[in-house]
CSV table of C-alpha atoms (C1' of nucleotides) in Angstrom, one decimal:
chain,number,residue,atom,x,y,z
V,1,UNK,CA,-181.1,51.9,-17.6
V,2,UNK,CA,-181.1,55.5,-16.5
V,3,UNK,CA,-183.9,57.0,-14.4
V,4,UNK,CA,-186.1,59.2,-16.4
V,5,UNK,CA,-189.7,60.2,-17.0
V,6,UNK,CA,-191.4,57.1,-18.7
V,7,UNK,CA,-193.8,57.4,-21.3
V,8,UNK,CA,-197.1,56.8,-21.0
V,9,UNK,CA,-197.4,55.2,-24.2
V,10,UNK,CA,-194.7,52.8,-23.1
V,11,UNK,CA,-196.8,51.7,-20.1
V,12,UNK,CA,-199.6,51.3,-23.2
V,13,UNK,CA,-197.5,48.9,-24.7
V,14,UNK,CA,-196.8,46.6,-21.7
V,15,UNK,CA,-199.9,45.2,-21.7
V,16,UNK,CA,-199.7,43.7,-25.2
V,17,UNK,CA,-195.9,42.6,-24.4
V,18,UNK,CA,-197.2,40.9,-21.4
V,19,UNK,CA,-199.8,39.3,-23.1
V,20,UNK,CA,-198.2,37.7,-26.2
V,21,UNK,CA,-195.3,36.8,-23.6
V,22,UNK,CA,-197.6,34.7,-21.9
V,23,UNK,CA,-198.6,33.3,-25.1
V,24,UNK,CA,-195.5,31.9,-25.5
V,25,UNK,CA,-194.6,30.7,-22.5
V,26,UNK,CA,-197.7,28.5,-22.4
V,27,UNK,CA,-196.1,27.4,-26.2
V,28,UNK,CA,-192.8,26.7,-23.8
V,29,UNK,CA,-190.3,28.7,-25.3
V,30,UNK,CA,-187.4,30.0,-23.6
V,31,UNK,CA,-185.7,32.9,-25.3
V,32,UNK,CA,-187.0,35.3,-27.3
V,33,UNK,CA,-185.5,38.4,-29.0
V,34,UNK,CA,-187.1,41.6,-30.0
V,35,UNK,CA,-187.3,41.0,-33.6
V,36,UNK,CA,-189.4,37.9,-32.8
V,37,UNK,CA,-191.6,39.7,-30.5
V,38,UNK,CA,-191.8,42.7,-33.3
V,39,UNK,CA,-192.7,40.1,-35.7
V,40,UNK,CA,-195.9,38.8,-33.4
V,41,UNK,CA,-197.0,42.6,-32.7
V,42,UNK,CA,-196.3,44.5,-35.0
V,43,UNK,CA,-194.2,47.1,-33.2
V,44,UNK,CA,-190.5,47.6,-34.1
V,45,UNK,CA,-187.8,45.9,-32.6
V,46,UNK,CA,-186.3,49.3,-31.4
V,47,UNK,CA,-188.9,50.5,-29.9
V,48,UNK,CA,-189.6,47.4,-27.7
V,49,UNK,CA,-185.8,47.6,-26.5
V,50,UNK,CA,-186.6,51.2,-25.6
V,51,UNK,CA,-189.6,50.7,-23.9
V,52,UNK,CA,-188.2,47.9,-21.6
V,53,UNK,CA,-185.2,49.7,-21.0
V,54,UNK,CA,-186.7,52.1,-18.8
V,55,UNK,CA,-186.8,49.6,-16.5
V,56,UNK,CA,-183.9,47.7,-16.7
V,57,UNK,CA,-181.7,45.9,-18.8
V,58,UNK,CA,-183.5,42.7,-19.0
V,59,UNK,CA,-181.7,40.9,-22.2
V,60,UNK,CA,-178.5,39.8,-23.0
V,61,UNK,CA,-176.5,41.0,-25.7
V,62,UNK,CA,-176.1,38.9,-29.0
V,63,UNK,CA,-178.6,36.4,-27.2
V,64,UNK,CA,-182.0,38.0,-26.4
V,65,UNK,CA,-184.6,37.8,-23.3
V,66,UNK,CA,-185.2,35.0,-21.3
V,67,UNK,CA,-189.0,34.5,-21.7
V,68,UNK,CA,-189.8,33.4,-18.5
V,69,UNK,CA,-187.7,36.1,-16.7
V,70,UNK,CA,-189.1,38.9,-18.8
V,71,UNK,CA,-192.7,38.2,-18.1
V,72,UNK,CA,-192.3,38.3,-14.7
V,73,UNK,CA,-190.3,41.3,-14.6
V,74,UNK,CA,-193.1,43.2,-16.8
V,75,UNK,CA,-195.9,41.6,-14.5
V,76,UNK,CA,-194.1,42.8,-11.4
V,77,UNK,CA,-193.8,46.4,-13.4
V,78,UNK,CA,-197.9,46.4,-14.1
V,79,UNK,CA,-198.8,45.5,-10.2
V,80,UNK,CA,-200.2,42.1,-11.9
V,81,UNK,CA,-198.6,40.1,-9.1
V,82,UNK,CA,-201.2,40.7,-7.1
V,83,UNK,CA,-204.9,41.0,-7.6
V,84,UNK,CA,-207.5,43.2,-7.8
V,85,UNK,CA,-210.9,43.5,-6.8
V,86,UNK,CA,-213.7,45.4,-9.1
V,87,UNK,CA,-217.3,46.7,-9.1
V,88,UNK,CA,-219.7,46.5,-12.1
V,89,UNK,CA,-222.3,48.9,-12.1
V,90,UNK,CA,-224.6,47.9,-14.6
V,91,UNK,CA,-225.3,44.3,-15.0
V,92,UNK,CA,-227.3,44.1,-18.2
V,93,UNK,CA,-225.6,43.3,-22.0
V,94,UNK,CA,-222.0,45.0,-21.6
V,95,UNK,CA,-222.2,44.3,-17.8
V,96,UNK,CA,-222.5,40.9,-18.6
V,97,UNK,CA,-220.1,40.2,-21.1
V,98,UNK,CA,-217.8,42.1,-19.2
V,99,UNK,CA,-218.5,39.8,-16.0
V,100,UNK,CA,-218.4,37.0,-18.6
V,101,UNK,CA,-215.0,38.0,-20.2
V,102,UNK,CA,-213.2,38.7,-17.0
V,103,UNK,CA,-214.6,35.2,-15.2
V,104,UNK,CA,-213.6,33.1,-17.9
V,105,UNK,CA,-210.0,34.5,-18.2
V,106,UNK,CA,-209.5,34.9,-14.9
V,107,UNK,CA,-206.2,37.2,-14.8
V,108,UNK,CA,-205.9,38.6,-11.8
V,109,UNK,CA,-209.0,40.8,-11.8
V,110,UNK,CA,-211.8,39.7,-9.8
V,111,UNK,CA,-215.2,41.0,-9.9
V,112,UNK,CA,-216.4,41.2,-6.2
V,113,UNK,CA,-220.0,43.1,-6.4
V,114,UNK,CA,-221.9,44.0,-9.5
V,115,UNK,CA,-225.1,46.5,-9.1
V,116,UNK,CA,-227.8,46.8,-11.1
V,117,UNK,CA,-231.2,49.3,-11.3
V,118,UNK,CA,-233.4,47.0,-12.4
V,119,UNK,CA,-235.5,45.2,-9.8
V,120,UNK,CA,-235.7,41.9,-11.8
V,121,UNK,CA,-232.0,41.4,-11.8
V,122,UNK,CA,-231.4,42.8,-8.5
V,123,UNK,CA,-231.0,39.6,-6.4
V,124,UNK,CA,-230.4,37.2,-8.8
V,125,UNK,CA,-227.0,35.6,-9.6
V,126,UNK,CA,-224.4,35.9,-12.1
V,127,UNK,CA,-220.8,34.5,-12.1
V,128,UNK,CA,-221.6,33.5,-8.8
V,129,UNK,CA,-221.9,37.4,-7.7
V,130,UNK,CA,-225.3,38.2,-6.0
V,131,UNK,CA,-226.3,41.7,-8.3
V,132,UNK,CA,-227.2,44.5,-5.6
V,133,UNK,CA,-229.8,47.1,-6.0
V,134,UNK,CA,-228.0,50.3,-7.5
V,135,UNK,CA,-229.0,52.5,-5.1
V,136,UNK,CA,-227.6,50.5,-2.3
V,137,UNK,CA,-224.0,51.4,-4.1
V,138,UNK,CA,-223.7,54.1,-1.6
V,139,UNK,CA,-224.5,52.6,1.5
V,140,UNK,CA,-223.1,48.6,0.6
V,141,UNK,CA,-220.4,47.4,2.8
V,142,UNK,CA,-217.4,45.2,0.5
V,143,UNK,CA,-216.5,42.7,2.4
V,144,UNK,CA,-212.4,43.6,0.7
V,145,UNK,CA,-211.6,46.9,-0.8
V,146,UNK,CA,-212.6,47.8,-3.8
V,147,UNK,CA,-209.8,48.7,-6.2
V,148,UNK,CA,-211.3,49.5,-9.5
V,149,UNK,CA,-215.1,50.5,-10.5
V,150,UNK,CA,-216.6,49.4,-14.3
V,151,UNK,CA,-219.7,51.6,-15.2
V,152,UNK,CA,-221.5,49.9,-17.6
V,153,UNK,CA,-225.0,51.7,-16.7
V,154,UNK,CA,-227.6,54.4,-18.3
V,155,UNK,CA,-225.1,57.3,-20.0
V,156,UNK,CA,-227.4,59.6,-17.6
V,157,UNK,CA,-226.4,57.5,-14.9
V,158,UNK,CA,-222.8,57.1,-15.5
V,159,UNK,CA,-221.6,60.8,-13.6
V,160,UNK,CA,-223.3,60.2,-10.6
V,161,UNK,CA,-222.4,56.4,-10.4
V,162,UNK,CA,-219.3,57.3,-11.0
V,163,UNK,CA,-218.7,59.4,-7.5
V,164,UNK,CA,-220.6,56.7,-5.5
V,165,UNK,CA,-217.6,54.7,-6.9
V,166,UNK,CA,-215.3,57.3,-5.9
V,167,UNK,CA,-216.7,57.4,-2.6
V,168,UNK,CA,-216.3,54.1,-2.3
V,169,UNK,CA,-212.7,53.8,-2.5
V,170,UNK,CA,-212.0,53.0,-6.0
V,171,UNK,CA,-208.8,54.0,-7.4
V,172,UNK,CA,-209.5,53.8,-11.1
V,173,UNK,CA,-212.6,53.0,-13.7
V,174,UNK,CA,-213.5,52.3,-16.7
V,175,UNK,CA,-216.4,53.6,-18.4
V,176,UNK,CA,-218.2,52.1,-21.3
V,177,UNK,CA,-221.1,55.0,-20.8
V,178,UNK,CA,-220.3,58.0,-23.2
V,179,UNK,CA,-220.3,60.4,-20.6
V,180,UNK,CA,-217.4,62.6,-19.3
V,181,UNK,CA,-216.8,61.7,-16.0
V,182,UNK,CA,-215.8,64.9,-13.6
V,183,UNK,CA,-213.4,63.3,-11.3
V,184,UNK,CA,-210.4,64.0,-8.7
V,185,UNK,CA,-207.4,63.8,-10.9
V,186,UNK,CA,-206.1,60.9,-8.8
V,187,UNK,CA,-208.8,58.6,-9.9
V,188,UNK,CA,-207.8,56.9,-13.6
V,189,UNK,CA,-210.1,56.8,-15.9
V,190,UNK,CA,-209.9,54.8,-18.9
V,191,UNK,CA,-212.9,55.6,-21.5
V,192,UNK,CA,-214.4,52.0,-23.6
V,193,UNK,CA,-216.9,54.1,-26.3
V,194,UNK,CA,-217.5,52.1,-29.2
V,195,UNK,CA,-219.4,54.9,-31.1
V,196,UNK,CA,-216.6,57.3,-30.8
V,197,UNK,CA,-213.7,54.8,-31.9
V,198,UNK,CA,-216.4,54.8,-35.2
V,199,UNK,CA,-216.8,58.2,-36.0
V,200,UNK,CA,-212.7,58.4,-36.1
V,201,UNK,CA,-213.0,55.1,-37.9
V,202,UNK,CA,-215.1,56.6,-40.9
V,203,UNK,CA,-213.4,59.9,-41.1
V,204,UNK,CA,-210.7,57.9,-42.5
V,205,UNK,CA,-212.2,55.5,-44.2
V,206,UNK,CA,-213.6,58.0,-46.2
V,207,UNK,CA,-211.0,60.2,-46.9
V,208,UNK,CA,-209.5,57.0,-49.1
W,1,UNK,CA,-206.6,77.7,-42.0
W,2,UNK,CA,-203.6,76.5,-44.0
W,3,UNK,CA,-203.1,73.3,-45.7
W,4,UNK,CA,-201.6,70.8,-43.3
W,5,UNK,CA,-200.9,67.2,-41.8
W,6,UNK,CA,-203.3,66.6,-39.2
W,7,UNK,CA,-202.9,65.1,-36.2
W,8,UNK,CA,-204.0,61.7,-35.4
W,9,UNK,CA,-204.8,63.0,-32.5
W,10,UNK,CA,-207.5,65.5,-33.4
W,11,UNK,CA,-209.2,63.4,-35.2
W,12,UNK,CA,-209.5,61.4,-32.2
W,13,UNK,CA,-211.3,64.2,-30.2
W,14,UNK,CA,-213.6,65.4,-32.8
W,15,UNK,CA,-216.2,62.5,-31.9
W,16,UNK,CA,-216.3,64.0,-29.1
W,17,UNK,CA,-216.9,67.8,-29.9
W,18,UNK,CA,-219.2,66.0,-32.1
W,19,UNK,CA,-221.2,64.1,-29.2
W,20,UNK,CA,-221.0,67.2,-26.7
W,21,UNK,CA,-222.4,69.5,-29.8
W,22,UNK,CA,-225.3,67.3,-30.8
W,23,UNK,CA,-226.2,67.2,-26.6
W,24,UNK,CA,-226.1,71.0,-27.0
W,25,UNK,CA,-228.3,71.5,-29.6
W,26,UNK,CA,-231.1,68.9,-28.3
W,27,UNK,CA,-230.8,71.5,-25.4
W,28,UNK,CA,-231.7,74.3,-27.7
W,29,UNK,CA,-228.7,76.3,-27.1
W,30,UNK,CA,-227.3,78.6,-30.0
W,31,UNK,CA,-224.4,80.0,-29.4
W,32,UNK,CA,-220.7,78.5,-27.6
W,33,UNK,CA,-217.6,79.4,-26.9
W,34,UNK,CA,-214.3,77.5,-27.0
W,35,UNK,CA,-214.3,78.1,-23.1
W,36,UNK,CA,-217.3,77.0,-22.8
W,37,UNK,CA,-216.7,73.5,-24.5
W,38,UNK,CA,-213.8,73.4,-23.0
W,39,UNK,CA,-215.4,73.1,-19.3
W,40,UNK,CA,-217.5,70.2,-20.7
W,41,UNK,CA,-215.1,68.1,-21.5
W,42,UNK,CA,-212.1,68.8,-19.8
W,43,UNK,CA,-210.0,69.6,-22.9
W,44,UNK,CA,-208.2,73.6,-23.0
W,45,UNK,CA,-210.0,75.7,-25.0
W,46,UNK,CA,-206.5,76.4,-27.2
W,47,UNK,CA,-206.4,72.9,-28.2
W,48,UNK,CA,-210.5,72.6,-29.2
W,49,UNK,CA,-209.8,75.9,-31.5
W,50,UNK,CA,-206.4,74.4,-33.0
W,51,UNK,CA,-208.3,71.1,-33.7
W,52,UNK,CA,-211.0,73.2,-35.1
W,53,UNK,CA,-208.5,75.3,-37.0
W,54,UNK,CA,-207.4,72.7,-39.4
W,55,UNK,CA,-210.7,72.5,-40.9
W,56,UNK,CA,-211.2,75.9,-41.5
W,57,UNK,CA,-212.7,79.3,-39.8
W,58,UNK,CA,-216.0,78.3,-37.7
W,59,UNK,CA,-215.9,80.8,-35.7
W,60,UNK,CA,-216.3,83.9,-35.0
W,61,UNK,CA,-214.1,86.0,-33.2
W,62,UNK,CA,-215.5,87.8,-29.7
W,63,UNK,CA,-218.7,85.7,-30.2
W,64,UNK,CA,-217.8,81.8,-30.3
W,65,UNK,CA,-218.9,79.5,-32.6
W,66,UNK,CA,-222.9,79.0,-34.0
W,67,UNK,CA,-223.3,75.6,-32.5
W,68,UNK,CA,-225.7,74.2,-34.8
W,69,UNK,CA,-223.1,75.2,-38.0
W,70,UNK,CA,-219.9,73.9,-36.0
W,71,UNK,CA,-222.3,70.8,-35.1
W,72,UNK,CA,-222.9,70.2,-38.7
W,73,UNK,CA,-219.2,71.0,-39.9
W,74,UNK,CA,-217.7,68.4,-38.1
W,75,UNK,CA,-220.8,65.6,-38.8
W,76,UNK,CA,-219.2,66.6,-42.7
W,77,UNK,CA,-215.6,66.4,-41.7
W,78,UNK,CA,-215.9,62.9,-40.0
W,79,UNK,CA,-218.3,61.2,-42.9
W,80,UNK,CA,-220.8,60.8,-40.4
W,81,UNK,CA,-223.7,63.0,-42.9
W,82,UNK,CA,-223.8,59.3,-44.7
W,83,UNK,CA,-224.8,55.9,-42.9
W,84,UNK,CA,-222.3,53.1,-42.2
W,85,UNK,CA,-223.2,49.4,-43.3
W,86,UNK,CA,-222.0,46.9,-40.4
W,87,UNK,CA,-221.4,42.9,-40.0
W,88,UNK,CA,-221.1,41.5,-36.8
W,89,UNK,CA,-218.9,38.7,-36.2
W,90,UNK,CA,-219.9,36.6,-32.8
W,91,UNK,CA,-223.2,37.3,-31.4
W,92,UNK,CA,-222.5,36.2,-27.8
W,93,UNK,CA,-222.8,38.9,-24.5
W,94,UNK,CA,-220.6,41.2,-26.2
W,95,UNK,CA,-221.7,41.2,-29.5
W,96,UNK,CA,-225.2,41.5,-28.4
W,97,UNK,CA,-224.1,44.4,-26.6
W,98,UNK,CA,-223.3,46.0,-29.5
W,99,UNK,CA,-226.1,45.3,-31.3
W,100,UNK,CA,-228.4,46.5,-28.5
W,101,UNK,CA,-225.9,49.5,-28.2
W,102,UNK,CA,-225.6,50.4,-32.2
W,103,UNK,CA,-229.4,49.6,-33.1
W,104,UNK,CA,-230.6,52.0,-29.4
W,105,UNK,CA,-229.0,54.7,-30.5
W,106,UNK,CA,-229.0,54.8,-34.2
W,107,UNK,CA,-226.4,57.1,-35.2
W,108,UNK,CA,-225.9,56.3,-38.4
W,109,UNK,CA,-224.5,52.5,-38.1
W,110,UNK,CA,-226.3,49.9,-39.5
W,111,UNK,CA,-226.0,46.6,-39.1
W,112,UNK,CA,-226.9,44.9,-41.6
W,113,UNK,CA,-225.4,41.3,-41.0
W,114,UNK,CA,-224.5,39.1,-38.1
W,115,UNK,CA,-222.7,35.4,-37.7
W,116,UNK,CA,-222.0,33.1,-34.9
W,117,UNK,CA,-220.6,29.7,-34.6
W,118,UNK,CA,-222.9,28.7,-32.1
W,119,UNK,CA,-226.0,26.1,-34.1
W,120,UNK,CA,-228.1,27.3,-31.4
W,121,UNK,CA,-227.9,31.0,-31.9
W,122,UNK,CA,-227.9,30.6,-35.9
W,123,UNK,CA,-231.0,31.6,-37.3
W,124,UNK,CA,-232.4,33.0,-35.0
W,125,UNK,CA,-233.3,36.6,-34.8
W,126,UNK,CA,-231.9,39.2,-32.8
W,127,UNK,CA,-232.8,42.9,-33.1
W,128,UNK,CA,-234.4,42.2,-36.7
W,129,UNK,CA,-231.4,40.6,-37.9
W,130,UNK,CA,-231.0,37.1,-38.8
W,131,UNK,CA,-227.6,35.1,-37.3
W,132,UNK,CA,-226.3,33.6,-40.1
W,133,UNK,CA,-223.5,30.5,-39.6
W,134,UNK,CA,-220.0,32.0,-39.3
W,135,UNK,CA,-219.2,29.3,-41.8
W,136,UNK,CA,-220.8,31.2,-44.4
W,137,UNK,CA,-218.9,34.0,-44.0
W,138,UNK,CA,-216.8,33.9,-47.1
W,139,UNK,CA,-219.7,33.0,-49.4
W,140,UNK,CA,-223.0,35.0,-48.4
W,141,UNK,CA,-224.4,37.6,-49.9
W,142,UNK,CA,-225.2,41.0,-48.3
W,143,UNK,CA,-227.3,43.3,-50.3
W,144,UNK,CA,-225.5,46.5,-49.8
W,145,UNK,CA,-221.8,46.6,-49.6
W,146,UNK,CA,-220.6,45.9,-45.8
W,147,UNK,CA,-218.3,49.1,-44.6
W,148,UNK,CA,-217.0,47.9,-40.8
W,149,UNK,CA,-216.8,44.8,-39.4
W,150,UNK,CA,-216.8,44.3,-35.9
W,151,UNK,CA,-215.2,41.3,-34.3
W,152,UNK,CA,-216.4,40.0,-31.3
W,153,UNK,CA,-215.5,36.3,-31.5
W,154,UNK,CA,-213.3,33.2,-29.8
W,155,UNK,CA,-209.9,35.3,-29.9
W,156,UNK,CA,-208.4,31.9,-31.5
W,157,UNK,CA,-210.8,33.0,-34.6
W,158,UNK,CA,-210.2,36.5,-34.6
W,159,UNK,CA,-207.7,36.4,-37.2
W,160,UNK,CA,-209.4,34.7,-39.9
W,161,UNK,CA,-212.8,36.5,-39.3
W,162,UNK,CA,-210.8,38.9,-39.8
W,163,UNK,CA,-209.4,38.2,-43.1
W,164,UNK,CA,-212.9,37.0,-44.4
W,165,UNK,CA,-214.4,40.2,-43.5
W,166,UNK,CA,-211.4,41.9,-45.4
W,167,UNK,CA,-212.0,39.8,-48.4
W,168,UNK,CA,-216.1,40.5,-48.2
W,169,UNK,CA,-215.0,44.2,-48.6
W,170,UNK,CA,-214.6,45.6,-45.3
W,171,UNK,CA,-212.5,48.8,-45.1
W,172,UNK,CA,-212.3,48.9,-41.1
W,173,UNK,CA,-213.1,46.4,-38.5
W,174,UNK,CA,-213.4,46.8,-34.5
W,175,UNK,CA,-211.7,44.0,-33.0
W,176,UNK,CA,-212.8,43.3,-29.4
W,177,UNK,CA,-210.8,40.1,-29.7
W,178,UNK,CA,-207.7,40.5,-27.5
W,179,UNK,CA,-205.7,39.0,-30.7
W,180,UNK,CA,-203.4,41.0,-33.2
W,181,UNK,CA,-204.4,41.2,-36.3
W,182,UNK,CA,-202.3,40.8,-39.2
W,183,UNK,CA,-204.2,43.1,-42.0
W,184,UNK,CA,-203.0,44.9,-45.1
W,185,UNK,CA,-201.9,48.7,-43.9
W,186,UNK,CA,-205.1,50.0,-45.9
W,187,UNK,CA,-207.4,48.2,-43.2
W,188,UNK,CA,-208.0,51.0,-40.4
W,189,UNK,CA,-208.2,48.5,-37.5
W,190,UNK,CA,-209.9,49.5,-33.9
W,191,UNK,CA,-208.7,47.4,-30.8
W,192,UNK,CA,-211.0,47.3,-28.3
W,193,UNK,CA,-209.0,45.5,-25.6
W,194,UNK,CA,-210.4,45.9,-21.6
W,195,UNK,CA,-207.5,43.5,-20.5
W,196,UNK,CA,-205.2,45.6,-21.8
W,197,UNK,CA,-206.6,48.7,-20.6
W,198,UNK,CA,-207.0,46.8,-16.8
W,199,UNK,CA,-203.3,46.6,-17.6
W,200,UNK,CA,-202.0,49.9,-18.0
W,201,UNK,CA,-204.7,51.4,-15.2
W,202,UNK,CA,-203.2,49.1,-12.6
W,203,UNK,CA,-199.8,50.1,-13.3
W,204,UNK,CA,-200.7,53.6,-12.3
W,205,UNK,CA,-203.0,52.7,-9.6
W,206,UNK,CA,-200.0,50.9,-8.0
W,207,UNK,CA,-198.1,53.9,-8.6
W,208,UNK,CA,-199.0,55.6,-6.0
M,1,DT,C1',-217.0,107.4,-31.2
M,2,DT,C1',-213.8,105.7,-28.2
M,3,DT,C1',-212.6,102.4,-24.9
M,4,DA,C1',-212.9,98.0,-22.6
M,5,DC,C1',-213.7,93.4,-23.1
M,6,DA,C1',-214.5,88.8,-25.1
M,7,DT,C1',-213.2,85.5,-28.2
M,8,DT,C1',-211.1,83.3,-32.3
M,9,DG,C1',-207.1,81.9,-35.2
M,10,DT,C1',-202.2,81.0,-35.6
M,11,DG,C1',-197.1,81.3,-35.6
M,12,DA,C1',-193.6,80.1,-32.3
M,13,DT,C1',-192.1,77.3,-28.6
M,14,DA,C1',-192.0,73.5,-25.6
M,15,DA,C1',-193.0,68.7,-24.4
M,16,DC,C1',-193.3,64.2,-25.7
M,17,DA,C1',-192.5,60.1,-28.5
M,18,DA,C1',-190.5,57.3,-32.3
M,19,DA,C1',-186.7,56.2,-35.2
M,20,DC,C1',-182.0,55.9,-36.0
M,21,DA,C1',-177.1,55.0,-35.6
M,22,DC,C1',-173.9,52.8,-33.2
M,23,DA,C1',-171.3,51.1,-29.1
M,24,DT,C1',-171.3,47.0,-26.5
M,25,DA,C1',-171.2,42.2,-25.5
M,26,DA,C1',-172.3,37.3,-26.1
M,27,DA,C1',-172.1,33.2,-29.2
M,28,DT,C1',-170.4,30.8,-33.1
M,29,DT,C1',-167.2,29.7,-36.6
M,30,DA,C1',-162.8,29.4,-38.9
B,1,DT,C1',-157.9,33.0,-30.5
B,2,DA,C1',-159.4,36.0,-34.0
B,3,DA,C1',-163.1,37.1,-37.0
B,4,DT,C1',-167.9,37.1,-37.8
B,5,DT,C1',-172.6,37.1,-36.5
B,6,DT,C1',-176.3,38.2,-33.5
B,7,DA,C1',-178.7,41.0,-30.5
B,8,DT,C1',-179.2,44.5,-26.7
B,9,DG,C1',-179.0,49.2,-24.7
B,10,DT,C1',-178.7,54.1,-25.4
B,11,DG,C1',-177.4,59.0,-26.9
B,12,DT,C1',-178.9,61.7,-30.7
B,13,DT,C1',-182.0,63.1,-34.2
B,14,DT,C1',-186.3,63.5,-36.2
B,15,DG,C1',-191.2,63.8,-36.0
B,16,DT,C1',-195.5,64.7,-33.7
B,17,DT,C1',-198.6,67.0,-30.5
B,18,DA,C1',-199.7,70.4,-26.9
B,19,DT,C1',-199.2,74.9,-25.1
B,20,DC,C1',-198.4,79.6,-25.2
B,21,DA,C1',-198.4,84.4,-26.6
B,22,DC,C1',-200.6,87.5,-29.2
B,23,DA,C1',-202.6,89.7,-33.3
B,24,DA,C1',-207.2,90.1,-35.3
B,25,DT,C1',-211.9,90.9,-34.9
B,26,DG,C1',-216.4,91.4,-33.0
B,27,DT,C1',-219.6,93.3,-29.1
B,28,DA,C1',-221.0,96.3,-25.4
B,29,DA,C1',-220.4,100.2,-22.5
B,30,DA,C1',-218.9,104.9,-21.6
DNA sequence: TTTACATTGTGATAACAAACACATAAATTA
DNA sequence: TAATTTATGTGTTTGTTATCACAATGTAAA
């Protein structure tokens, strides 16, 4: 292991490493080398080897990784030890599933307040979350810190929710709205828009 | 313009030159400049015009592009002048979201099928469209050849969803199932994965 | 008409990421 | 214990993508 800039498509990849690990340990196996893994994901032994040794040298030679050891290592390398809190702006189909989704698997991301515009929703009770009126999203107090904000509201919406959030506190969010968000550099944004992953889709699914 | 590989990348961004344009237009505006663009969505002008470049000459220089042409150029370029037939596999929050999401803005993606395991669900009629049983998958009918297919079902059943809607003649499928799937190369496969995206946010968030 | 300015298109360069080749080390077998 | 096999870790090479510098070209002003 040397210290070096690490890519950011390597800190793409934990995610699915972590994932499939845990797959396995629930299966109760013990070692695992990086062929295997490459077998279950489809990404090449070498480049698994490289990717994890940017953190350390987790294997052993002629032998492979101790499963159990190497999830944790790549959980403590996420921050997934500990947990996080999010906000859902936008309770109605994709808030939902993604309140849904995220209460059922239960992995270390918990959904502390979820806002909504509409005044038939706002009160009510999903997940056991009590939805708030939108427009309270700048004055609401959070009982803990919020750590990440979803916006799963009106794409006309989604700019100016998203700097409530900021004001709020939130580190990082993930927008399913397609709108460009304008935000401080130091707030990550990840962008979830189904209708742009299909127009790349059919450009080349045509050109076959 | 000169024959060439392109990037994976570009195509990647042109959805959303494509989306900013077609915003644009509505607006009535005629003319725009790389710069311009640029400030939209937060990508350098020399990039757009590179992207743009591989296509051919849109432009036109000291003036900027004619949106309305460029707008229409790049509808060609990503297949999106035709319409897009679309199953949809699992019609529970998420893949009603869709379906709300896909039929509000029709943008050219049709769905024209959707299944679900659930007795309850099949049958009945959501957004015009008639949930068939997921069983029936591999035998029913559709009257026009099915383009995409869009999984949004128990990850346990992603993969064989996956390999029926491959067989009924899918040539890409958006898998929001956190599963991998095991498709031949010729499949253009989209993984819509929020876990995974959590992931890799809260390793940078932590970062810092 | 000439000059100044705006803007595109592109070859060259730099930054980033993947793939490769192989040194290293543990386990197994003869 | 020596040879063989298995598997990791990493420096080097190759490939891909972004950025830069600037030539080419159009518009507007002097």
């Amino acid at each position: 292991m040397k210290e070096q800039k690490i890519p950011k498509e390597t800190i793409k990849r934990l995610p699915l490493y972590y994932r499939c690990l845990n797959r396995l340990v629930v299966l109760g196996k013990d070692t695992l080398s990086s062929t295997e893994l490459s077998e279950y994901l489809g990404i090449k032994p070498t480049q698994i080897r490289k990717d994890l040794s940017y953190f350390g040298d987790f294997g052993t030679r002629g032998v492979g990784y101790d499963l159990r050891k190497l999830f944790k290592e790549i959980e403590s390398i996420l921050n997934l030890e500990r947990s996080w809190n999010i906000a859902i702006a936008g309770v109605s189909n994709i808030g939902c599933a993604i309140m849904d989704l995220l209460d059922f698997n239960h992995s270390g991301f918990n959904i502390v307040a979820a806002f909504d515009s509409d005044n038939r929703v706002v009160g009510s009770n999903i997940y056991g979350i009590t939805i708030q009126d939108l427009d309270n999203l700048k004055e609401c107090t959070a009982d803990e810190p919020i750590d990440i904000g979803i916006i799963a509201v009106d794409p006309v919406d989604a700019r100016e929710v998203a700097n409530c959030l900021v004001d709020k506190g939130v580190k990082g969010i993930v927008n399913f709205a397609p709108t460009l968000l304008n935000l401080p550099k130091e707030i990550e944004v990840v962008q979830m828009d189904l209708t742009s992953e299909l127009g790349w889709l059919v450009f080349y699914i045509g050109h076959r």
